[in-house]
PDB file of C-alpha atoms in Angstrom:
ATOM      1  CA  MET A 253      62.342 -24.143 171.273  1.00 48.00           C
ATOM      2  CA  ASP A 254      58.822 -24.093 172.799  1.00 58.00           C
ATOM      3  CA  TYR A 255      58.722 -27.781 173.612  1.00 63.00           C
ATOM      4  CA  PHE A 256      59.850 -27.243 177.142  1.00 64.00           C
ATOM      5  CA  PRO A 257      57.347 -27.093 180.049  1.00 74.00           C
ATOM      6  CA  ALA A 258      56.729 -23.579 181.373  1.00 79.00           C
ATOM      7  CA  ALA A 259      58.234 -24.527 184.705  1.00 81.00           C
ATOM      8  CA  PHE A 260      61.761 -24.898 183.224  1.00 80.00           C
ATOM      9  CA  ALA A 261      61.460 -21.810 180.939  1.00 77.00           C
ATOM     10  CA  PRO A 262      63.425 -19.525 183.331  1.00 82.00           C
ATOM     11  CA  PHE A 263      66.286 -22.216 183.709  1.00 85.00           C
ATOM     12  CA  ILE A 264      66.697 -23.161 180.000  1.00 84.00           C
ATOM     13  CA  SER A 265      70.130 -21.609 179.528  1.00 85.00           C
ATOM     14  CA  GLU A 266      71.315 -23.126 182.994  1.00 89.00           C
ATOM     15  CA  ILE A 267      70.199 -26.457 181.919  1.00 90.00           C
ATOM     16  CA  TYR A 268      71.921 -26.371 178.492  1.00 92.00           C
ATOM     17  CA  LEU A 269      75.099 -25.162 180.355  1.00 92.00           C
ATOM     18  CA  ILE A 270      74.955 -27.985 182.872  1.00 95.00           C
ATOM     19  CA  TYR A 271      74.239 -30.555 180.242  1.00 93.00           C
ATOM     20  CA  GLY A 272      76.859 -29.313 177.799  1.00 96.00           C
ATOM     21  CA  MET A 273      79.619 -29.192 180.395  1.00 96.00           C
ATOM     22  CA  ALA A 274      78.645 -32.603 181.482  1.00 97.00           C
ATOM     23  CA  PHE A 275      79.512 -34.028 178.098  1.00 97.00           C
ATOM     24  CA  LEU A 276      82.790 -31.933 178.100  1.00 97.00           C
ATOM     25  CA  PHE A 277      83.704 -33.560 181.438  1.00 97.00           C
ATOM     26  CA  ILE A 278      82.890 -37.068 180.133  1.00 96.00           C
ATOM     27  CA  ALA A 279      85.205 -36.142 177.134  1.00 96.00           C
ATOM     28  CA  ALA A 280      87.904 -35.104 179.308  1.00 96.00           C
ATOM     29  CA  ALA A 281      87.596 -38.148 181.626  1.00 95.00           C
ATOM     30  CA  ILE A 282      87.602 -40.520 178.709  1.00 93.00           C
ATOM     31  CA  GLY A 283      90.504 -38.657 176.950  1.00 89.00           C
ATOM     32  CA  LEU A 284      92.841 -38.923 180.145  1.00 89.00           C
ATOM     33  CA  GLN A 285      92.220 -42.744 180.085  1.00 84.00           C
ATOM     34  CA  PRO A 286      95.246 -45.094 179.066  1.00 80.00           C
ATOM     35  CA  LYS A 287      94.701 -46.167 175.327  1.00 78.00           C
ATOM     36  CA  ASP A 288      96.736 -49.399 175.514  1.00 78.00           C
ATOM     37  CA  ASP A 289      95.046 -51.258 178.315  1.00 72.00           C
ATOM     38  CA  GLN A 290      95.261 -54.886 178.157  1.00 72.00           C
ATOM     39  CA  LEU A 291      92.402 -55.527 180.405  1.00 75.00           C
ATOM     40  CA  LEU A 292      90.152 -53.547 178.173  1.00 79.00           C
ATOM     41  CA  PRO A 293      90.308 -54.519 174.587  1.00 77.00           C
ATOM     42  CA  PHE A 294      88.236 -51.688 173.444  1.00 82.00           C
ATOM     43  CA  SER A 295      90.411 -49.008 175.102  1.00 85.00           C
ATOM     44  CA  SER A 296      91.916 -48.021 171.952  1.00 85.00           C
ATOM     45  CA  ASN A 297      88.541 -47.068 170.633  1.00 90.00           C
ATOM     46  CA  LEU A 298      87.757 -44.767 173.422  1.00 91.00           C
ATOM     47  CA  VAL A 299      88.917 -41.813 171.565  1.00 93.00           C
ATOM     48  CA  TRP A 300      85.649 -42.096 169.528  1.00 95.00           C
ATOM     49  CA  LEU A 301      83.774 -41.758 172.602  1.00 95.00           C
ATOM     50  CA  ALA A 302      85.689 -38.793 173.700  1.00 96.00           C
ATOM     51  CA  TRP A 303      84.963 -37.098 170.337  1.00 97.00           C
ATOM     52  CA  PHE A 304      81.314 -37.829 170.931  1.00 97.00           C
ATOM     53  CA  GLY A 305      81.352 -36.108 174.376  1.00 97.00           C
ATOM     54  CA  LEU A 306      83.517 -33.106 173.102  1.00 98.00           C
ATOM     55  CA  LEU A 307      81.056 -32.647 170.022  1.00 98.00           C
ATOM     56  CA  HIS A 308      78.063 -33.205 171.688  1.00 97.00           C
ATOM     57  CA  GLY A 309      78.985 -31.153 174.550  1.00 97.00           C
ATOM     58  CA  ALA A 310      79.723 -28.123 172.081  1.00 97.00           C
ATOM     59  CA  LYS A 311      76.381 -28.620 170.532  1.00 97.00           C
ATOM     60  CA  GLU A 312      74.451 -28.492 173.718  1.00 96.00           C
ATOM     61  CA  LEU A 313      76.377 -25.316 174.917  1.00 95.00           C
ATOM     62  CA  LEU A 314      75.545 -23.887 171.383  1.00 95.00           C
ATOM     63  CA  ASP A 315      71.881 -24.743 172.056  1.00 93.00           C
ATOM     64  CA  GLY A 316      72.048 -22.762 175.178  1.00 91.00           C
ATOM     65  CA  LEU A 317      73.726 -19.843 173.530  1.00 92.00           C
ATOM     66  CA  MET A 318      71.112 -19.805 170.798  1.00 91.00           C
ATOM     67  CA  PHE A 319      68.339 -19.877 173.361  1.00 87.00           C
ATOM     68  CA  LEU A 320      69.879 -17.327 175.455  1.00 88.00           C
ATOM     69  CA  PHE A 321      70.681 -14.725 172.865  1.00 90.00           C
ATOM     70  CA  ALA A 322      67.810 -15.603 170.467  1.00 89.00           C
ATOM     71  CA  LEU A 323      70.194 -16.717 167.735  1.00 90.00           C
ATOM     72  CA  ASP A 324      67.714 -17.816 165.125  1.00 90.00           C
ATOM     73  CA  ASP A 325      69.757 -17.168 162.129  1.00 92.00           C
ATOM     74  CA  TRP A 326      70.119 -19.923 159.501  1.00 92.00           C
ATOM     75  CA  GLY A 327      73.878 -20.196 159.812  1.00 94.00           C
ATOM     76  CA  TRP A 328      73.791 -21.086 163.596  1.00 94.00           C
ATOM     77  CA  HIS A 329      71.153 -23.904 163.028  1.00 93.00           C
ATOM     78  CA  VAL A 330      73.577 -25.421 160.276  1.00 94.00           C
ATOM     79  CA  VAL A 331      76.374 -25.423 162.778  1.00 96.00           C
ATOM     80  CA  ASN A 332      74.262 -26.951 165.425  1.00 96.00           C
ATOM     81  CA  LYS A 333      73.004 -29.953 163.065  1.00 95.00           C
ATOM     82  CA  SER A 334      76.561 -30.252 161.848  1.00 96.00           C
ATOM     83  CA  LEU A 335      77.685 -30.781 165.414  1.00 97.00           C
ATOM     84  CA  LEU A 336      74.900 -33.182 166.160  1.00 96.00           C
ATOM     85  CA  ALA A 337      75.649 -35.023 163.137  1.00 96.00           C
ATOM     86  CA  ALA A 338      79.326 -35.187 163.779  1.00 97.00           C
ATOM     87  CA  SER A 339      79.028 -36.264 167.443  1.00 97.00           C
ATOM     88  CA  TYR A 340      76.335 -39.068 166.563  1.00 96.00           C
ATOM     89  CA  TYR A 341      79.075 -40.116 163.816  1.00 96.00           C
ATOM     90  CA  ALA A 342      81.764 -40.588 166.552  1.00 96.00           C
ATOM     91  CA  LEU A 343      79.194 -42.365 168.892  1.00 96.00           C
ATOM     92  CA  PHE A 344      78.091 -44.571 166.161  1.00 94.00           C
ATOM     93  CA  GLU A 345      81.846 -45.415 165.300  1.00 94.00           C
ATOM     94  CA  PHE A 346      82.682 -46.339 168.835  1.00 94.00           C
ATOM     95  CA  ALA A 347      79.616 -48.559 168.883  1.00 92.00           C
ATOM     96  CA  ARG A 348      80.516 -50.333 165.748  1.00 91.00           C
ATOM     97  CA  ARG A 349      84.072 -50.826 166.703  1.00 90.00           C
ATOM     98  CA  PHE A 350      82.752 -52.147 170.205  1.00 89.00           C
ATOM     99  CA  ALA A 351      80.351 -54.413 168.503  1.00 88.00           C
ATOM    100  CA  ALA A 352      82.810 -55.600 166.208  1.00 88.00           C
ATOM    101  CA  LEU A 353      85.011 -56.817 169.043  1.00 87.00           C
ATOM    102  CA  LEU A 354      81.951 -58.384 170.791  1.00 86.00           C
ATOM    103  CA  TRP A 355      80.774 -60.234 167.805  1.00 85.00           C
ATOM    104  CA  PRO A 356      83.764 -61.101 165.491  1.00 84.00           C
ATOM    105  CA  THR A 357      82.012 -63.690 163.511  1.00 82.00           C
ATOM    106  CA  GLY A 358      78.557 -64.222 162.198  1.00 82.00           C
ATOM    107  CA  TRP A 359      76.362 -61.925 160.011  1.00 82.00           C
ATOM    108  CA  LEU A 360      76.279 -59.204 162.598  1.00 80.00           C
ATOM    109  CA  GLY A 361      79.960 -59.272 163.033  1.00 81.00           C
ATOM    110  CA  ARG A 362      80.399 -58.881 159.399  1.00 84.00           C
ATOM    111  CA  LEU A 363      78.044 -56.025 159.171  1.00 85.00           C
ATOM    112  CA  VAL A 364      79.627 -54.004 161.946  1.00 84.00           C
ATOM    113  CA  ALA A 365      83.195 -54.614 160.850  1.00 85.00           C
ATOM    114  CA  ASN A 366      82.371 -52.820 157.566  1.00 88.00           C
ATOM    115  CA  PRO A 367      83.797 -49.236 158.103  1.00 86.00           C
ATOM    116  CA  TRP A 368      81.585 -47.966 155.407  1.00 91.00           C
ATOM    117  CA  LEU A 369      78.502 -48.543 157.680  1.00 91.00           C
ATOM    118  CA  THR A 370      79.001 -45.421 159.496  1.00 91.00           C
ATOM    119  CA  ARG A 371      79.649 -43.223 156.361  1.00 92.00           C
ATOM    120  CA  GLY A 372      76.853 -45.029 154.417  1.00 93.00           C
ATOM    121  CA  LEU A 373      74.341 -44.233 157.165  1.00 93.00           C
ATOM    122  CA  LEU A 374      75.516 -40.631 157.326  1.00 93.00           C
ATOM    123  CA  VAL A 375      74.977 -39.971 153.618  1.00 94.00           C
ATOM    124  CA  VAL A 376      71.547 -41.528 153.871  1.00 95.00           C
ATOM    125  CA  ALA A 377      70.727 -39.124 156.799  1.00 93.00           C
ATOM    126  CA  LEU A 378      72.072 -36.155 154.770  1.00 92.00           C
ATOM    127  CA  VAL A 379      70.137 -36.976 151.760  1.00 94.00           C
ATOM    128  CA  TRP A 380      67.099 -37.690 153.711  1.00 92.00           C
ATOM    129  CA  GLY A 381      67.411 -34.341 155.274  1.00 90.00           C
ATOM    130  CA  LEU A 382      68.164 -32.365 152.189  1.00 88.00           C
ATOM    131  CA  LEU A 383      65.160 -33.891 150.067  1.00 93.00           C
ATOM    132  CA  MET A 384      62.721 -32.780 152.878  1.00 93.00           C
ATOM    133  CA  PRO A 385      60.718 -29.414 152.669  1.00 93.00           C
ATOM    134  CA  GLN A 386      62.489 -28.296 155.913  1.00 92.00           C
ATOM    135  CA  PRO A 387      65.786 -29.634 155.568  1.00 91.00           C
ATOM    136  CA  LEU A 388      67.447 -28.760 158.902  1.00 91.00           C
ATOM    137  CA  PRO A 389      64.816 -30.298 161.369  1.00 92.00           C
ATOM    138  CA  ALA A 390      64.604 -33.298 158.860  1.00 93.00           C
ATOM    139  CA  LEU A 391      68.528 -33.675 159.069  1.00 92.00           C
ATOM    140  CA  GLY A 392      68.320 -33.535 162.907  1.00 93.00           C
ATOM    141  CA  SER A 393      65.635 -36.291 163.038  1.00 93.00           C
ATOM    142  CA  ALA A 394      67.422 -38.470 160.343  1.00 94.00           C
ATOM    143  CA  VAL A 395      70.682 -38.333 162.215  1.00 95.00           C
ATOM    144  CA  ARG A 396      69.033 -39.104 165.480  1.00 95.00           C
ATOM    145  CA  TYR A 397      67.229 -42.085 164.080  1.00 94.00           C
ATOM    146  CA  LEU A 398      69.939 -43.482 161.732  1.00 94.00           C
ATOM    147  CA  LEU A 399      72.966 -42.816 163.812  1.00 94.00           C
ATOM    148  CA  GLY A 400      72.088 -41.667 167.457  1.00 94.00           C
ATOM    149  CA  TRP A 401      69.634 -44.572 168.097  1.00 95.00           C
ATOM    150  CA  PRO A 402      71.533 -47.481 166.885  1.00 92.00           C
ATOM    151  CA  ALA A 403      74.683 -45.994 168.423  1.00 92.00           C
ATOM    152  CA  ALA A 404      72.869 -45.915 171.746  1.00 92.00           C
ATOM    153  CA  THR A 405      71.459 -49.486 171.347  1.00 90.00           C
ATOM    154  CA  LEU A 406      74.883 -50.992 170.410  1.00 86.00           C
ATOM    155  CA  THR A 407      76.734 -49.394 173.172  1.00 83.00           C
TER     156      THR A 407
END
């Protein structure tokens, strides 16, 4: 984790703690919202956004623990990348369902209405990562580009 500026180095564990807790608070706030709201047609899909906050918050807290305790074992990295993939899966699924409500017709509406879109992109990311010489960093990049970036764009 040597991509942080030297000025932040003494505070990295605190940064990860605050960042991870922010996602967990977002998950709790969204999870407490009513799911049958007539004013918000996408309220029933908010559970996917809450799952994103919970999983991504856990991933960021794990990043902080890995940095704080120098946990560089391969198993910790697998758990970290699995949490990343699961969190972006949840975010993409929320974005896909939200976009399907926005565009119920047309080619984009048909594309995002397909529930296999999210699963297919996740499989492509896993295959991409496993075929690379360094599978875990490649998996992290593939998940960010194939699920995270489109999900953030759609939401």
